């Protein structure tokens, strides 16, 4: 399943970040999942439940999923907008059909909360 490979690499990214920040525990992971990413939120969560067991750093982490709306950019005039309907139609500014999807097709790591050894300093 697609979700499993995405979650697997998500955990790798989290571990790398924790390592760079000398953190020993990740408390919260916030990801944005695009509405057109083709990923199922509940599958994503159950994949996370499976993978975090194998990760010392992520074991107790909370996963927050934010669903990201799709965003389009017009290739003709550069206008960016969020379409109201599933069918994107035309650029609202110049009427061009030459649109590309700039957001909402992937999974993004938005933020990480972690506990590091320097946490209590200062
Ligand atoms: Zn345009």
mmCIF file of N, CA and C and ligand atoms in Angstrom:
data_model
loop_
_atom_site.group_PDB
_atom_site.id
_atom_site.type_symbol
_atom_site.label_atom_id
_atom_site.label_comp_id
_atom_site.label_asym_id
_atom_site.label_seq_id
_atom_site.Cartn_x
_atom_site.Cartn_y
_atom_site.Cartn_z
ATOM 1 N N UNK A 1 0.823 -1.205 0.000
ATOM 2 C CA UNK A 1 0.000 0.000 0.000
ATOM 3 C C UNK A 1 0.857 1.256 0.000
ATOM 4 N N UNK A 2 0.418 2.201 -0.727
ATOM 5 C CA UNK A 2 1.117 3.471 -0.853
ATOM 6 C C UNK A 2 1.371 4.134 0.507
ATOM 7 N N UNK A 3 0.352 4.125 1.343
ATOM 8 C CA UNK A 3 0.463 4.766 2.648
ATOM 9 C C UNK A 3 1.632 4.222 3.457
ATOM 10 N N UNK A 4 1.853 2.909 3.352
ATOM 11 C CA UNK A 4 2.911 2.296 4.160
ATOM 12 C C UNK A 4 4.291 2.794 3.762
ATOM 13 N N UNK A 5 4.530 2.936 2.472
ATOM 14 C CA UNK A 5 5.849 3.409 2.069
ATOM 15 C C UNK A 5 6.031 4.890 2.407
ATOM 16 N N UNK A 6 4.940 5.645 2.320
ATOM 17 C CA UNK A 6 5.029 7.067 2.663
ATOM 18 C C UNK A 6 5.303 7.234 4.162
ATOM 19 N N UNK A 7 4.593 6.455 4.980
ATOM 20 C CA UNK A 7 4.793 6.554 6.429
ATOM 21 C C UNK A 7 6.202 6.089 6.804
ATOM 22 N N UNK A 8 6.656 5.043 6.142
ATOM 23 C CA UNK A 8 8.001 4.552 6.400
ATOM 24 C C UNK A 8 9.052 5.642 6.143
ATOM 25 N N UNK A 9 8.917 6.354 5.034
ATOM 26 C CA UNK A 9 9.900 7.415 4.783
ATOM 27 C C UNK A 9 9.654 8.631 5.667
ATOM 28 N N UNK A 10 8.412 8.856 6.060
ATOM 29 C CA UNK A 10 8.123 9.931 7.010
ATOM 30 C C UNK A 10 8.883 9.703 8.323
ATOM 31 N N UNK A 11 8.827 8.479 8.802
ATOM 32 C CA UNK A 11 9.510 8.164 10.065
ATOM 33 C C UNK A 11 11.020 8.321 9.921
ATOM 34 N N UNK A 12 11.535 7.939 8.767
ATOM 35 C CA UNK A 12 12.968 8.159 8.513
ATOM 36 C C UNK A 12 13.328 9.637 8.577
ATOM 37 N N UNK A 13 12.492 10.473 7.962
ATOM 38 C CA UNK A 13 12.734 11.920 7.981
ATOM 39 C C UNK A 13 12.687 12.457 9.417
ATOM 40 N N UNK A 14 11.710 11.970 10.164
ATOM 41 C CA UNK A 14 11.582 12.393 11.560
ATOM 42 C C UNK A 14 12.818 12.001 12.365
ATOM 43 N N UNK A 15 13.297 10.799 12.141
ATOM 44 C CA UNK A 15 14.471 10.332 12.871
ATOM 45 C C UNK A 15 15.710 11.141 12.497
ATOM 46 N N UNK A 16 15.834 11.448 11.221
ATOM 47 C CA UNK A 16 16.958 12.286 10.783
ATOM 48 C C UNK A 16 16.920 13.660 11.456
ATOM 49 N N UNK A 17 15.720 14.238 11.500
ATOM 50 C CA UNK A 17 15.560 15.541 12.145
ATOM 51 C C UNK A 17 15.889 15.483 13.631
ATOM 52 N N UNK A 18 15.427 14.428 14.264
ATOM 53 C CA UNK A 18 15.699 14.256 15.688
ATOM 54 C C UNK A 18 17.200 14.110 15.924
ATOM 55 N N UNK A 19 17.837 13.351 15.066
ATOM 56 C CA UNK A 19 19.270 13.132 15.167
ATOM 57 C C UNK A 19 20.037 14.451 15.023
ATOM 58 N N UNK A 20 19.651 15.236 14.032
ATOM 59 C CA UNK A 20 20.308 16.527 13.803
ATOM 60 C C UNK A 20 20.134 17.467 14.987
ATOM 61 N N UNK A 21 18.986 17.362 15.634
ATOM 62 C CA UNK A 21 18.687 18.253 16.752
ATOM 63 C C UNK A 21 19.041 17.636 18.098
ATOM 64 N N UNK A 22 19.717 16.509 18.053
ATOM 65 C CA UNK A 22 20.090 15.780 19.275
ATOM 66 C C UNK A 22 18.889 15.504 20.173
ATOM 67 N N UNK A 23 17.773 15.243 19.559
ATOM 68 C CA UNK A 23 16.574 14.919 20.325
ATOM 69 C C UNK A 23 16.535 13.424 20.579
ATOM 70 N N UNK A 24 15.981 13.042 21.706
ATOM 71 C CA UNK A 24 15.891 11.608 21.980
ATOM 72 C C UNK A 24 14.468 11.100 21.908
ATOM 73 N N UNK A 25 13.546 12.017 21.712
ATOM 74 C CA UNK A 25 12.157 11.590 21.631
ATOM 75 C C UNK A 25 11.350 12.567 20.785
ATOM 76 N N UNK A 26 10.481 12.011 19.963
ATOM 77 C CA UNK A 26 9.583 12.853 19.182
ATOM 78 C C UNK A 26 8.198 12.784 19.808
ATOM 79 N N UNK A 27 7.655 13.943 20.102
ATOM 80 C CA UNK A 27 6.359 13.976 20.790
ATOM 81 C C UNK A 27 5.184 14.135 19.845
ATOM 82 N N UNK A 28 5.386 14.947 18.826
ATOM 83 C CA UNK A 28 4.269 15.212 17.924
ATOM 84 C C UNK A 28 4.774 15.411 16.502
ATOM 85 N N UNK A 29 4.055 14.817 15.583
ATOM 86 C CA UNK A 29 4.380 14.956 14.171
ATOM 87 C C UNK A 29 3.142 15.533 13.489
ATOM 88 N N UNK A 30 3.323 16.623 12.785
ATOM 89 C CA UNK A 30 2.197 17.208 12.052
ATOM 90 C C UNK A 30 2.484 17.089 10.559
ATOM 91 N N UNK A 31 1.598 16.425 9.867
ATOM 92 C CA UNK A 31 1.762 16.308 8.426
ATOM 93 C C UNK A 31 0.539 16.874 7.705
ATOM 94 N N UNK A 32 0.784 17.391 6.547
ATOM 95 C CA UNK A 32 -0.295 17.818 5.684
ATOM 96 C C UNK A 32 -0.443 16.808 4.559
ATOM 97 N N UNK A 33 -1.666 16.351 4.353
ATOM 98 C CA UNK A 33 -1.918 15.417 3.259
ATOM 99 C C UNK A 33 -2.835 16.102 2.254
ATOM 100 N N UNK A 34 -2.354 16.214 1.061
ATOM 101 C CA UNK A 34 -3.143 16.866 0.025
ATOM 102 C C UNK A 34 -4.386 16.083 -0.317
ATOM 103 N N UNK A 35 -5.451 16.810 -0.631
ATOM 104 C CA UNK A 35 -6.701 16.108 -0.949
ATOM 105 C C UNK A 35 -6.589 15.312 -2.246
ATOM 106 N N UNK A 36 -5.603 15.644 -3.062
ATOM 107 C CA UNK A 36 -5.378 14.898 -4.288
ATOM 108 C C UNK A 36 -4.146 13.995 -4.222
ATOM 109 N N UNK A 37 -3.688 13.699 -3.016
ATOM 110 C CA UNK A 37 -2.496 12.868 -2.873
ATOM 111 C C UNK A 37 -2.828 11.398 -3.090
ATOM 112 N N UNK A 38 -4.120 11.067 -3.066
ATOM 113 C CA UNK A 38 -4.532 9.680 -3.217
ATOM 114 C C UNK A 38 -4.330 8.865 -1.957
ATOM 115 N N UNK A 39 -4.037 9.546 -0.857
ATOM 116 C CA UNK A 39 -3.822 8.820 0.389
ATOM 117 C C UNK A 39 -5.044 8.852 1.271
ATOM 118 N N UNK A 40 -5.251 7.748 1.920
ATOM 119 C CA UNK A 40 -6.392 7.601 2.798
ATOM 120 C C UNK A 40 -5.949 7.907 4.227
ATOM 121 N N UNK A 41 -6.637 8.826 4.863
ATOM 122 C CA UNK A 41 -6.227 9.285 6.183
ATOM 123 C C UNK A 41 -6.212 8.152 7.216
ATOM 124 N N UNK A 42 -7.229 7.301 7.203
ATOM 125 C CA UNK A 42 -7.274 6.246 8.213
ATOM 126 C C UNK A 42 -6.217 5.173 7.946
ATOM 127 N N UNK A 43 -5.941 4.903 6.675
ATOM 128 C CA UNK A 43 -4.850 3.989 6.345
ATOM 129 C C UNK A 43 -3.503 4.574 6.755
ATOM 130 N N UNK A 44 -3.378 5.861 6.546
ATOM 131 C CA UNK A 44 -2.152 6.553 6.911
ATOM 132 C C UNK A 44 -1.925 6.435 8.417
ATOM 133 N N UNK A 45 -2.988 6.641 9.184
ATOM 134 C CA UNK A 45 -2.888 6.534 10.639
ATOM 135 C C UNK A 45 -2.549 5.115 11.091
ATOM 136 N N UNK A 46 -3.176 4.124 10.465
ATOM 137 C CA UNK A 46 -2.885 2.760 10.903
ATOM 138 C C UNK A 46 -1.477 2.342 10.483
ATOM 139 N N UNK A 47 -1.015 2.852 9.342
ATOM 140 C CA UNK A 47 0.369 2.604 8.948
ATOM 141 C C UNK A 47 1.317 3.223 9.968
ATOM 142 N N UNK A 48 0.967 4.410 10.431
ATOM 143 C CA UNK A 48 1.806 5.078 11.426
ATOM 144 C C UNK A 48 1.851 4.276 12.727
ATOM 145 N N UNK A 49 0.699 3.777 13.143
ATOM 146 C CA UNK A 49 0.644 2.951 14.358
ATOM 147 C C UNK A 49 1.584 1.753 14.256
ATOM 148 N N UNK A 50 1.638 1.172 13.068
ATOM 149 C CA UNK A 50 2.493 0.010 12.848
ATOM 150 C C UNK A 50 3.974 0.382 12.907
ATOM 151 N N UNK A 51 4.328 1.451 12.189
ATOM 152 C CA UNK A 51 5.741 1.790 12.053
ATOM 153 C C UNK A 51 6.334 2.402 13.311
ATOM 154 N N UNK A 52 5.542 3.158 14.042
ATOM 155 C CA UNK A 52 6.129 3.843 15.193
ATOM 156 C C UNK A 52 6.582 2.861 16.270
ATOM 157 N N UNK A 53 5.961 1.689 16.322
ATOM 158 C CA UNK A 53 6.372 0.665 17.272
ATOM 159 C C UNK A 53 7.836 0.274 17.089
ATOM 160 N N UNK A 54 8.295 0.383 15.857
ATOM 161 C CA UNK A 54 9.657 -0.043 15.537
ATOM 162 C C UNK A 54 10.662 1.096 15.692
ATOM 163 N N UNK A 55 10.174 2.252 16.028
ATOM 164 C CA UNK A 55 11.064 3.399 16.136
ATOM 165 C C UNK A 55 11.123 3.880 17.579
ATOM 166 N N UNK A 56 12.321 3.813 18.154
ATOM 167 C CA UNK A 56 12.496 4.291 19.525
ATOM 168 C C UNK A 56 12.079 5.756 19.662
ATOM 169 N N UNK A 57 12.401 6.533 18.644
ATOM 170 C CA UNK A 57 12.149 7.971 18.705
ATOM 171 C C UNK A 57 10.677 8.330 18.538
ATOM 172 N N UNK A 58 10.012 7.563 17.719
ATOM 173 C CA UNK A 58 8.624 7.910 17.370
ATOM 174 C C UNK A 58 7.571 7.128 18.144
ATOM 175 N N UNK A 59 8.049 6.207 18.972
ATOM 176 C CA UNK A 59 7.152 5.285 19.669
ATOM 177 C C UNK A 59 5.943 5.956 20.318
ATOM 178 N N UNK A 60 6.177 7.074 21.003
ATOM 179 C CA UNK A 60 5.091 7.738 21.728
ATOM 180 C C UNK A 60 4.589 8.990 21.029
ATOM 181 N N UNK A 61 4.970 9.123 19.792
ATOM 182 C CA UNK A 61 4.598 10.351 19.081
ATOM 183 C C UNK A 61 3.116 10.366 18.722
ATOM 184 N N UNK A 62 2.586 11.568 18.732
ATOM 185 C CA UNK A 62 1.207 11.772 18.278
ATOM 186 C C UNK A 62 1.275 12.257 16.836
ATOM 187 N N UNK A 63 0.441 11.689 16.013
ATOM 188 C CA UNK A 63 0.407 12.125 14.620
ATOM 189 C C UNK A 63 -0.832 12.978 14.364
ATOM 190 N N UNK A 64 -0.593 14.182 13.907
ATOM 191 C CA UNK A 64 -1.705 15.052 13.514
ATOM 192 C C UNK A 64 -1.711 15.180 12.007
ATOM 193 N N UNK A 65 -2.863 14.966 11.427
ATOM 194 C CA UNK A 65 -2.982 15.073 9.976
ATOM 195 C C UNK A 65 -3.847 16.266 9.625
ATOM 196 N N UNK A 66 -3.294 17.115 8.804
ATOM 197 C CA UNK A 66 -4.051 18.261 8.314
ATOM 198 C C UNK A 66 -4.314 18.028 6.828
ATOM 199 N N UNK A 67 -5.561 18.100 6.461
ATOM 200 C CA UNK A 67 -5.878 17.907 5.052
ATOM 201 C C UNK A 67 -5.675 19.215 4.298
ATOM 202 N N UNK A 68 -4.824 19.144 3.297
ATOM 203 C CA UNK A 68 -4.509 20.354 2.548
ATOM 204 C C UNK A 68 -5.330 20.435 1.273
ATOM 205 N N UNK A 69 -5.904 21.590 1.082
ATOM 206 C CA UNK A 69 -6.675 21.831 -0.133
ATOM 207 C C UNK A 69 -5.745 21.930 -1.330
ATOM 208 N N UNK A 70 -6.302 21.618 -2.442
ATOM 209 C CA UNK A 70 -5.534 21.723 -3.666
ATOM 210 C C UNK A 70 -5.363 23.208 -4.038
ATOM 211 N N UNK A 71 -4.214 23.513 -4.586
ATOM 212 C CA UNK A 71 -4.008 24.884 -5.070
ATOM 213 C C UNK A 71 -3.516 24.829 -6.507
ATOM 214 N N UNK A 72 -4.043 25.713 -7.312
ATOM 215 C CA UNK A 72 -3.671 25.743 -8.725
ATOM 216 C C UNK A 72 -2.905 27.011 -9.050
ATOM 217 N N UNK A 73 -2.028 26.873 -10.018
ATOM 218 C CA UNK A 73 -1.347 28.056 -10.516
ATOM 219 C C UNK A 73 -1.512 28.102 -12.027
ATOM 220 N N UNK A 74 -1.831 29.282 -12.523
ATOM 221 C CA UNK A 74 -2.001 29.460 -13.955
ATOM 222 C C UNK A 74 -0.626 29.608 -14.596
ATOM 223 N N UNK A 75 -0.378 28.786 -15.623
ATOM 224 C CA UNK A 75 0.912 28.866 -16.306
ATOM 225 C C UNK A 75 1.023 30.086 -17.204
ATOM 226 N N UNK A 76 -0.102 30.665 -17.525
ATOM 227 C CA UNK A 76 -0.094 31.838 -18.402
ATOM 228 C C UNK A 76 0.208 33.116 -17.623
ATOM 229 N N UNK A 77 -0.532 33.342 -16.539
ATOM 230 C CA UNK A 77 -0.389 34.618 -15.840
ATOM 231 C C UNK A 77 0.158 34.480 -14.423
ATOM 232 N N UNK A 78 0.332 33.233 -13.956
ATOM 233 C CA UNK A 78 0.925 33.038 -12.630
ATOM 234 C C UNK A 78 -0.048 33.190 -11.475
ATOM 235 N N UNK A 79 -1.303 33.391 -11.791
ATOM 236 C CA UNK A 79 -2.317 33.550 -10.750
ATOM 237 C C UNK A 79 -2.508 32.244 -9.982
ATOM 238 N N UNK A 80 -2.552 32.344 -8.632
ATOM 239 C CA UNK A 80 -2.752 31.159 -7.806
ATOM 240 C C UNK A 80 -4.120 31.204 -7.151
ATOM 241 N N UNK A 81 -4.789 30.084 -7.158
ATOM 242 C CA UNK A 81 -6.089 30.046 -6.507
ATOM 243 C C UNK A 81 -6.453 28.638 -6.060
ATOM 244 N N UNK A 82 -7.434 28.582 -5.162
ATOM 245 C CA UNK A 82 -7.938 27.308 -4.668
ATOM 246 C C UNK A 82 -9.275 27.053 -5.338
ATOM 247 N N UNK A 83 -9.362 25.990 -6.133
ATOM 248 C CA UNK A 83 -10.623 25.752 -6.857
ATOM 249 C C UNK A 83 -11.720 25.305 -5.900
ATOM 250 N N UNK A 84 -12.925 25.702 -6.181
ATOM 251 C CA UNK A 84 -14.049 25.335 -5.318
ATOM 252 C C UNK A 84 -14.564 23.946 -5.647
ATOM 253 N N UNK A 85 -14.475 23.575 -6.901
ATOM 254 C CA UNK A 85 -14.985 22.278 -7.296
ATOM 255 C C UNK A 85 -13.846 21.345 -7.669
ATOM 256 N N UNK A 86 -14.190 20.083 -7.772
ATOM 257 C CA UNK A 86 -13.219 19.073 -8.157
ATOM 258 C C UNK A 86 -12.738 19.305 -9.591
ATOM 259 N N UNK A 87 -13.644 19.734 -10.437
ATOM 260 C CA UNK A 87 -13.233 20.097 -11.789
ATOM 261 C C UNK A 87 -12.686 21.515 -11.745
ATOM 262 N N UNK A 88 -11.445 21.660 -12.180
ATOM 263 C CA UNK A 88 -10.763 22.924 -11.935
ATOM 264 C C UNK A 88 -11.165 24.043 -12.880
ATOM 265 N N UNK A 89 -11.472 23.671 -14.088
ATOM 266 C CA UNK A 89 -11.929 24.692 -15.009
ATOM 267 C C UNK A 89 -10.844 25.648 -15.459
ATOM 268 N N UNK A 90 -11.115 26.921 -15.334
ATOM 269 C CA UNK A 90 -10.276 27.943 -15.941
ATOM 270 C C UNK A 90 -9.643 28.858 -14.896
ATOM 271 N N UNK A 91 -8.573 29.492 -15.314
ATOM 272 C CA UNK A 91 -7.954 30.520 -14.481
ATOM 273 C C UNK A 91 -8.961 31.637 -14.247
ATOM 274 N N UNK A 92 -9.079 32.031 -12.975
ATOM 275 C CA UNK A 92 -10.069 33.057 -12.656
ATOM 276 C C UNK A 92 -9.634 34.433 -13.123
ATOM 277 N N UNK A 93 -8.351 34.561 -13.409
ATOM 278 C CA UNK A 93 -7.850 35.875 -13.785
ATOM 279 C C UNK A 93 -7.831 36.094 -15.301
ATOM 280 N N UNK A 94 -7.287 35.071 -16.026
ATOM 281 C CA UNK A 94 -7.153 35.295 -17.472
ATOM 282 C C UNK A 94 -7.956 34.303 -18.312
ATOM 283 N N UNK A 95 -8.582 33.320 -17.656
ATOM 284 C CA UNK A 95 -9.419 32.380 -18.386
ATOM 285 C C UNK A 95 -8.667 31.243 -19.057
ATOM 286 N N UNK A 96 -7.362 31.148 -18.828
ATOM 287 C CA UNK A 96 -6.571 30.095 -19.455
ATOM 288 C C UNK A 96 -6.909 28.724 -18.856
ATOM 289 N N UNK A 97 -6.753 27.690 -19.697
ATOM 290 C CA UNK A 97 -6.933 26.325 -19.204
ATOM 291 C C UNK A 97 -5.607 25.717 -18.783
ATOM 292 N N UNK A 98 -4.556 26.473 -18.963
ATOM 293 C CA UNK A 98 -3.206 25.979 -18.738
ATOM 294 C C UNK A 98 -2.827 26.094 -17.262
ATOM 295 N N UNK A 99 -3.356 25.146 -16.472
ATOM 296 C CA UNK A 99 -3.187 25.229 -15.030
ATOM 297 C C UNK A 99 -2.321 24.082 -14.524
ATOM 298 N N UNK A 100 -1.573 24.357 -13.497
ATOM 299 C CA UNK A 100 -0.866 23.251 -12.857
ATOM 300 C C UNK A 100 -1.189 23.216 -11.374
ATOM 301 N N UNK A 101 -1.107 22.001 -10.829
ATOM 302 C CA UNK A 101 -1.396 21.831 -9.411
ATOM 303 C C UNK A 101 -0.113 22.104 -8.620
ATOM 304 N N UNK A 102 -0.171 23.069 -7.725
ATOM 305 C CA UNK A 102 1.029 23.391 -6.951
ATOM 306 C C UNK A 102 0.974 22.860 -5.530
ATOM 307 N N UNK A 103 -0.211 22.562 -5.053
ATOM 308 C CA UNK A 103 -0.362 22.034 -3.696
ATOM 309 C C UNK A 103 -1.466 21.009 -3.700
ATOM 310 N N UNK A 104 -1.417 20.126 -2.710
ATOM 311 C CA UNK A 104 -2.527 19.206 -2.535
ATOM 312 C C UNK A 104 -2.316 17.855 -3.174
ATOM 313 N N UNK A 105 -1.113 17.601 -3.682
ATOM 314 C CA UNK A 105 -0.858 16.305 -4.310
ATOM 315 C C UNK A 105 0.093 15.435 -3.521
ATOM 316 N N UNK A 106 0.595 15.967 -2.427
ATOM 317 C CA UNK A 106 1.584 15.175 -1.726
ATOM 318 C C UNK A 106 1.416 15.248 -0.221
ATOM 319 N N UNK A 107 2.326 14.576 0.451
ATOM 320 C CA UNK A 107 2.357 14.605 1.892
ATOM 321 C C UNK A 107 3.538 15.483 2.285
ATOM 322 N N UNK A 108 3.295 16.424 3.194
ATOM 323 C CA UNK A 108 4.369 17.276 3.676
ATOM 324 C C UNK A 108 4.490 17.177 5.182
ATOM 325 N N UNK A 109 5.729 17.111 5.630
ATOM 326 C CA UNK A 109 5.966 17.204 7.058
ATOM 327 C C UNK A 109 5.897 18.679 7.435
ATOM 328 N N UNK A 110 4.926 19.036 8.277
ATOM 329 C CA UNK A 110 4.725 20.448 8.595
ATOM 330 C C UNK A 110 5.465 20.853 9.861
ATOM 331 N N UNK A 111 5.393 20.022 10.880
ATOM 332 C CA UNK A 111 6.180 20.340 12.066
ATOM 333 C C UNK A 111 6.430 19.124 12.928
ATOM 334 N N UNK A 112 7.457 19.257 13.713
ATOM 335 C CA UNK A 112 7.887 18.188 14.603
ATOM 336 C C UNK A 112 8.125 18.782 15.986
ATOM 337 N N UNK A 113 7.575 18.131 16.985
ATOM 338 C CA UNK A 113 7.910 18.542 18.343
ATOM 339 C C UNK A 113 8.722 17.436 18.966
ATOM 340 N N UNK A 114 9.889 17.799 19.464
ATOM 341 C CA UNK A 114 10.717 16.763 20.042
ATOM 342 C C UNK A 114 11.402 17.223 21.318
ATOM 343 N N UNK A 115 11.828 16.244 22.077
ATOM 344 C CA UNK A 115 12.524 16.538 23.325
ATOM 345 C C UNK A 115 13.995 16.214 23.120
ATOM 346 N N UNK A 116 14.822 17.199 23.385
ATOM 347 C CA UNK A 116 16.251 17.006 23.226
ATOM 348 C C UNK A 116 16.976 17.164 24.535
ATOM 349 N N UNK A 117 18.270 16.896 24.510
ATOM 350 C CA UNK A 117 19.024 16.984 25.761
ATOM 351 C C UNK A 117 19.231 18.430 26.213
ATOM 352 N N UNK A 118 19.016 19.367 25.297
ATOM 353 C CA UNK A 118 19.190 20.774 25.669
ATOM 354 C C UNK A 118 17.864 21.419 26.094
ATOM 355 N N UNK A 119 16.861 20.613 26.173
ATOM 356 C CA UNK A 119 15.504 21.114 26.410
ATOM 357 C C UNK A 119 15.384 22.011 27.640
ATOM 358 N N UNK A 120 16.037 21.637 28.721
ATOM 359 C CA UNK A 120 15.828 22.359 29.974
ATOM 360 C C UNK A 120 16.849 23.466 30.220
ATOM 361 N N UNK A 121 17.709 23.677 29.288
ATOM 362 C CA UNK A 121 18.722 24.709 29.466
ATOM 363 C C UNK A 121 18.141 26.111 29.303
ATOM 364 N N UNK A 122 18.733 27.043 30.027
ATOM 365 C CA UNK A 122 18.360 28.438 29.908
ATOM 366 C C UNK A 122 17.049 28.694 30.613
HETATM 367 ZN ZN1 LIG B 1 -4.240 33.035 -15.756
#
